[in-house]
Every structure is written in C-alpha cells, then in structure tokens.
Amino acid sequence: DIQMTQSPSSVSASVGDRVIISCRASQAIYSWVAWYQQKPGKAPQLLIFAASSLQTGVPSRFSGSGSGTDFTLTITSLQPEDFATYYCQQTINFPLTFGGGTKVAIK
Amino acid sequence: QLQLQESGPGLMKPSETLSLTCTASGGSINTSRYYWGWLRQPPGKGLEWIGSINYSGNTYYNPSLKSRVTMAVDMSKNQFSLELNSVTAADTALYHCARLPQGHTNRDVFDIWGQGTMVTVSS
C-alpha cells in the first residue's frame, strides 16, 4: 500500500494568512494526488485533483503543486470558512489511501 | 446535480453483518463514466476507502477488508450496496458512499459524497 504522510497535523492561522500543507507519498505517484476539505459534521469536499487541477466551484485561493513523492496544498489569504481539516489522497494505485489529515484552526 | 444518500442500521452487535445502501438521485448510476464507492471514518479519525463498484459489477476492495466485504449494484432502484460481515467494535464509523469519475485526470477521486450514516457496533 502507498502511505500518505501529511504535515503538520495541525496549524493555527489567522484570517488573511497563507497556509501551506504538505503531503508525502511512500513511493513516486507522478501527479496522482487529490486534496479534500472536511468541516465538522460534513462530508469531505474535493478541492484539487491531479495535484494541481482545481475542482469546479472551488475558490482560486486554493492551489496544489508537486509531483513524484512531495505535494503541497496552499491556501492564500485564509478565509473564515476555510477553517477545517484537509486530507490528501493518492489515486494511482489500489487500495486508494489518504493522509492522516491537517486541521487548520483559528489562532 | 447527482445526490447520494446512505441508509443503514445505526446500531449493531458484534459478529452481525452490516448492510448499507446508497441511493442516487438526480442522475443514473448506470453509466461507464463512474465507479461508485464506500469509505468510512471512525470517530475523530481519518478516511479509509472500503471498495468501489461500477455499473457492470466490477469491484475493487481494500485488501484489509476484502475477506469481509461484498458490494453490489441494483440498477432498477438506482442503488449500490455494501455488506460487511463479522463486525466488531473496530468497525464503528461514519460510512460514506461516493462517486468516482473515470476520466483521464480525475480518475478515482471522490467528487460527490453522501452525508454519511453512523454505524455503532456494541454489545
């Protein structure tokens, strides 16, 4: 199985800050990474696929980058509605696997 | 816009078989454009993929659960289902159904999710 390791596990930030979340795969996965946002009591929402493609309807302050084993999700100018938990997922191999999550909390 | 809705038993006893159904509305599951999947999330923990199925019944299961999992589709009801046998307390989780596109760049992401149904296994 491909292990996905996210860092940090949590981050405190203020509205307007830039937040960067990292995800490392246990083996090379080209650009086959997706990112999700999950708010408490809600289902996850797809933000990014293929490492850097923005899902329809997702604000442009979200962006993804990386290839091979190292990937990042960047939120520029954090908004109040962005406080949530973020997960990466690899889509290259079965079993599909997720990172452990990064909680973005209010400072 | 497609919507997915899970239904299930809520509370179960150890060793029983969990049966969940996901009903699609606003679109058909009878298409080669998507697979249909199940995931779960134990309270306060991360996401685990359980398995995926397509309209013709082709399945992929997580090896960690494969011996206990069966998925099926029912086109007449626009539903797909999950059975997990011999449940234990470790199977207590919020269970989600979801859609997986099969396009070139978005293959096997989860782009539409059900709200989830909580399953608690307790004696």
Coordinates of C-alpha atoms in Angstrom, one line a residue:
Chain A
D1 CA 0.0 0.0 0.0
I2 CA 1.1 3.6 -0.7
Q3 CA 1.4 5.5 2.6
M4 CA 0.5 9.2 2.5
T5 CA 2.0 11.3 5.3
Q6 CA 0.7 14.8 5.9
S7 CA 2.4 17.6 7.9
P8 CA 1.7 19.4 10.0
S9 CA -1.1 17.5 11.7
S10 CA -2.5 20.8 12.9
V11 CA -1.8 24.5 12.2
S12 CA -3.1 27.7 13.8
A13 CA -3.6 30.6 11.5
S14 CA -5.4 33.9 11.2
V15 CA -7.8 35.2 8.6
G16 CA -5.7 36.5 5.7
D17 CA -2.7 34.2 6.3
R18 CA -1.2 31.9 3.8
V19 CA -1.3 28.3 4.8
I20 CA 0.8 25.5 3.3
I21 CA 0.0 21.8 3.9
S22 CA 2.4 19.1 2.9
C23 CA 1.8 15.5 1.8
R24 CA 4.5 12.9 1.1
A25 CA 3.9 9.6 -0.6
S26 CA 5.8 6.5 0.3
Q27 CA 6.6 5.9 -3.4
A28 CA 6.5 8.0 -6.5
I29 CA 3.0 8.7 -7.7
Y30 CA 3.6 11.2 -10.5
S31 CA 0.8 13.8 -10.1
W32 CA -1.9 11.4 -8.9
V33 CA -2.9 13.3 -5.8
A34 CA -6.2 14.8 -4.7
W35 CA -7.0 17.2 -1.8
Y36 CA -10.2 17.4 0.2
Q37 CA -11.6 19.8 2.8
Q38 CA -13.8 18.5 5.6
K39 CA -15.8 20.6 8.0
P40 CA -17.2 19.2 11.3
G41 CA -20.2 17.0 10.7
K42 CA -19.9 17.3 6.9
A43 CA -18.7 15.0 4.2
P44 CA -15.3 15.8 2.6
Q45 CA -15.3 18.1 -0.4
L46 CA -13.0 17.6 -3.4
L47 CA -10.7 20.7 -3.9
I48 CA -7.9 19.6 -6.2
F49 CA -7.2 16.6 -8.4
A50 CA -4.2 15.6 -10.5
A51 CA -2.0 17.5 -8.0
S52 CA -2.9 21.0 -9.3
S53 CA -6.3 21.0 -11.1
L54 CA -8.9 23.0 -9.3
Q55 CA -12.3 21.2 -9.0
T56 CA -15.2 23.2 -10.5
G57 CA -16.6 25.7 -8.0
V58 CA -13.6 25.8 -5.7
P59 CA -12.2 29.3 -4.9
S60 CA -8.9 30.2 -6.6
R61 CA -7.2 30.9 -3.3
F62 CA -6.7 27.1 -3.1
S63 CA -3.9 25.7 -5.2
G64 CA -1.9 22.5 -5.4
S65 CA 1.5 21.6 -6.6
G66 CA 4.1 18.9 -6.6
S67 CA 5.0 15.6 -8.3
G68 CA 6.7 12.4 -7.5
T69 CA 6.5 12.0 -3.8
D70 CA 6.1 15.5 -2.4
F71 CA 2.9 17.6 -2.7
T72 CA 1.6 20.8 -1.2
L73 CA -1.8 22.4 -0.8
T74 CA -1.7 26.2 -0.4
I75 CA -4.4 28.4 0.8
T76 CA -3.7 32.1 0.1
S77 CA -5.5 34.6 2.2
L78 CA -7.3 32.3 4.6
Q79 CA -11.0 33.0 4.9
P80 CA -13.2 32.2 7.9
E81 CA -14.9 29.4 6.0
D82 CA -11.5 27.7 5.4
F83 CA -11.1 26.5 9.0
A84 CA -11.4 22.8 8.5
T85 CA -9.5 19.6 8.2
Y86 CA -7.7 18.8 4.9
Y87 CA -6.8 15.4 3.5
C88 CA -4.6 14.3 0.6
Q89 CA -5.3 11.1 -1.3
Q90 CA -3.3 9.1 -3.8
T91 CA -5.2 7.9 -6.9
I92 CA -2.6 5.9 -8.7
N93 CA -3.0 2.5 -7.1
F94 CA -5.5 0.4 -5.2
P95 CA -6.0 0.5 -2.3
L96 CA -6.8 4.2 -2.5
T97 CA -5.2 5.8 0.6
F98 CA -5.4 9.1 2.4
G99 CA -3.2 11.1 4.6
G100 CA -4.0 11.5 8.2
G101 CA -5.3 15.0 7.9
T102 CA -4.3 18.5 8.8
K103 CA -6.5 20.6 11.0
V104 CA -6.5 24.3 10.2
A105 CA -7.6 26.1 13.4
I106 CA -8.1 29.8 14.3
K107 CA -5.2 31.4 16.0
Chain B
Q1 CA -27.0 17.5 -9.8
L2 CA -26.5 14.0 -8.5
Q3 CA -27.1 13.4 -4.8
L4 CA -26.2 10.3 -2.8
Q5 CA -28.0 9.2 0.4
E6 CA -26.8 6.3 2.6
S7 CA -29.1 4.2 4.8
G8 CA -28.2 1.7 7.4
P9 CA -29.0 0.1 10.7
G10 CA -27.3 2.6 13.1
L11 CA -26.6 0.2 16.0
M12 CA -25.3 -3.4 15.6
K13 CA -24.0 -6.2 17.8
P14 CA -20.6 -7.9 17.3
S15 CA -20.5 -10.7 14.7
E16 CA -23.5 -9.4 12.8
T17 CA -23.5 -8.4 9.1
L18 CA -23.6 -4.7 8.3
S19 CA -25.8 -3.9 5.3
L20 CA -25.7 -0.4 3.8
T21 CA -27.5 1.1 0.8
C22 CA -26.6 4.2 -1.2
T23 CA -29.5 5.7 -3.2
A24 CA -28.6 8.0 -6.1
S25 CA -31.0 10.8 -7.2
G26 CA -30.7 13.4 -9.9
G27 CA -28.7 11.0 -12.1
S28 CA -28.2 7.4 -13.0
I29 CA -25.6 5.0 -11.7
N30 CA -25.9 3.0 -14.9
T31 CA -23.0 4.6 -16.7
S32 CA -19.4 3.7 -17.6
R33 CA -18.3 7.2 -16.7
Y34 CA -18.1 6.5 -12.9
Y35 CA -17.4 3.9 -10.3
W36 CA -19.3 4.1 -7.0
G37 CA -17.6 3.7 -3.7
W38 CA -17.8 3.3 0.0
L39 CA -15.5 4.9 2.6
R40 CA -15.6 5.1 6.4
Q41 CA -14.3 7.4 9.1
P42 CA -14.0 6.3 12.7
P43 CA -15.0 9.0 15.2
G44 CA -12.2 11.6 15.4
K45 CA -10.1 9.7 12.9
G46 CA -9.2 9.8 9.2
L47 CA -10.7 8.4 6.0
E48 CA -10.5 4.7 4.9
W49 CA -11.5 3.5 1.4
I50 CA -13.5 0.3 1.6
G51 CA -14.2 -0.5 -2.0
S52 CA -15.6 0.6 -5.4
I53 CA -18.0 -0.9 -7.9
N54 CA -19.2 0.0 -11.4
Y55 CA -22.4 -0.4 -13.3
S56 CA -21.5 -3.9 -14.6
G57 CA -20.5 -5.1 -11.2
N58 CA -16.7 -4.9 -11.5
T59 CA -15.3 -4.4 -8.0
Y60 CA -12.1 -3.3 -6.2
Y61 CA -11.9 -3.9 -2.5
N62 CA -9.4 -2.7 0.1
P63 CA -7.3 -5.8 0.9
S64 CA -7.6 -5.0 4.6
L65 CA -11.3 -5.7 4.4
K66 CA -11.6 -7.8 1.3
S67 CA -12.4 -11.1 3.2
R68 CA -15.5 -9.5 4.8
V69 CA -16.8 -7.1 2.1
T70 CA -19.3 -7.6 -0.7
M71 CA -20.6 -4.8 -2.9
A72 CA -23.4 -4.9 -5.4
V73 CA -25.4 -2.6 -7.7
D74 CA -29.2 -2.5 -8.3
M75 CA -29.9 -0.6 -11.4
S76 CA -33.7 -0.9 -11.0
K77 CA -33.5 1.1 -7.8
N78 CA -30.5 3.3 -8.8
Q79 CA -28.7 2.0 -5.7
F80 CA -25.5 0.3 -4.7
S81 CA -24.8 -1.5 -1.5
L82 CA -22.2 -2.7 0.9
E83 CA -22.2 -5.7 3.1
L84 CA -19.5 -6.1 5.8
N85 CA -19.7 -9.4 7.8
S86 CA -18.5 -10.3 11.3
V87 CA -18.4 -6.7 12.5
T88 CA -16.5 -5.7 15.7
A89 CA -16.2 -2.5 17.7
A90 CA -13.4 -1.6 15.3
D91 CA -16.0 -1.2 12.5
T92 CA -17.7 1.6 14.4
A93 CA -17.5 4.6 12.0
L94 CA -19.3 7.1 9.8
Y95 CA -19.9 5.3 6.5
H96 CA -20.0 7.4 3.3
C97 CA -20.9 6.5 -0.2
A98 CA -19.3 8.5 -3.1
R99 CA -18.9 8.8 -6.8
L100 CA -15.5 8.2 -8.5
P101 CA -15.1 9.7 -12.0
Q102 CA -13.2 7.6 -14.5
G103 CA -11.8 10.4 -16.6
H104 CA -8.1 10.7 -17.5
T105 CA -7.1 13.2 -15.0
N106 CA -9.7 12.8 -12.3
R107 CA -9.8 9.0 -12.1
D108 CA -10.7 7.6 -8.7
V109 CA -11.1 10.8 -6.8
F110 CA -14.3 11.2 -4.8
D111 CA -16.2 14.1 -6.3
I112 CA -19.6 13.6 -4.8
W113 CA -20.3 12.3 -1.4
G114 CA -23.3 11.2 0.6
Q115 CA -23.7 12.9 4.1
G116 CA -22.8 9.6 5.8
T117 CA -24.5 7.2 8.1
M118 CA -23.1 6.4 11.6
V119 CA -22.8 2.7 12.4
T120 CA -22.0 1.7 16.0
V121 CA -21.1 -1.8 16.9
S122 CA -21.6 -2.6 20.6
S123 CA -22.7 -5.5 22.7

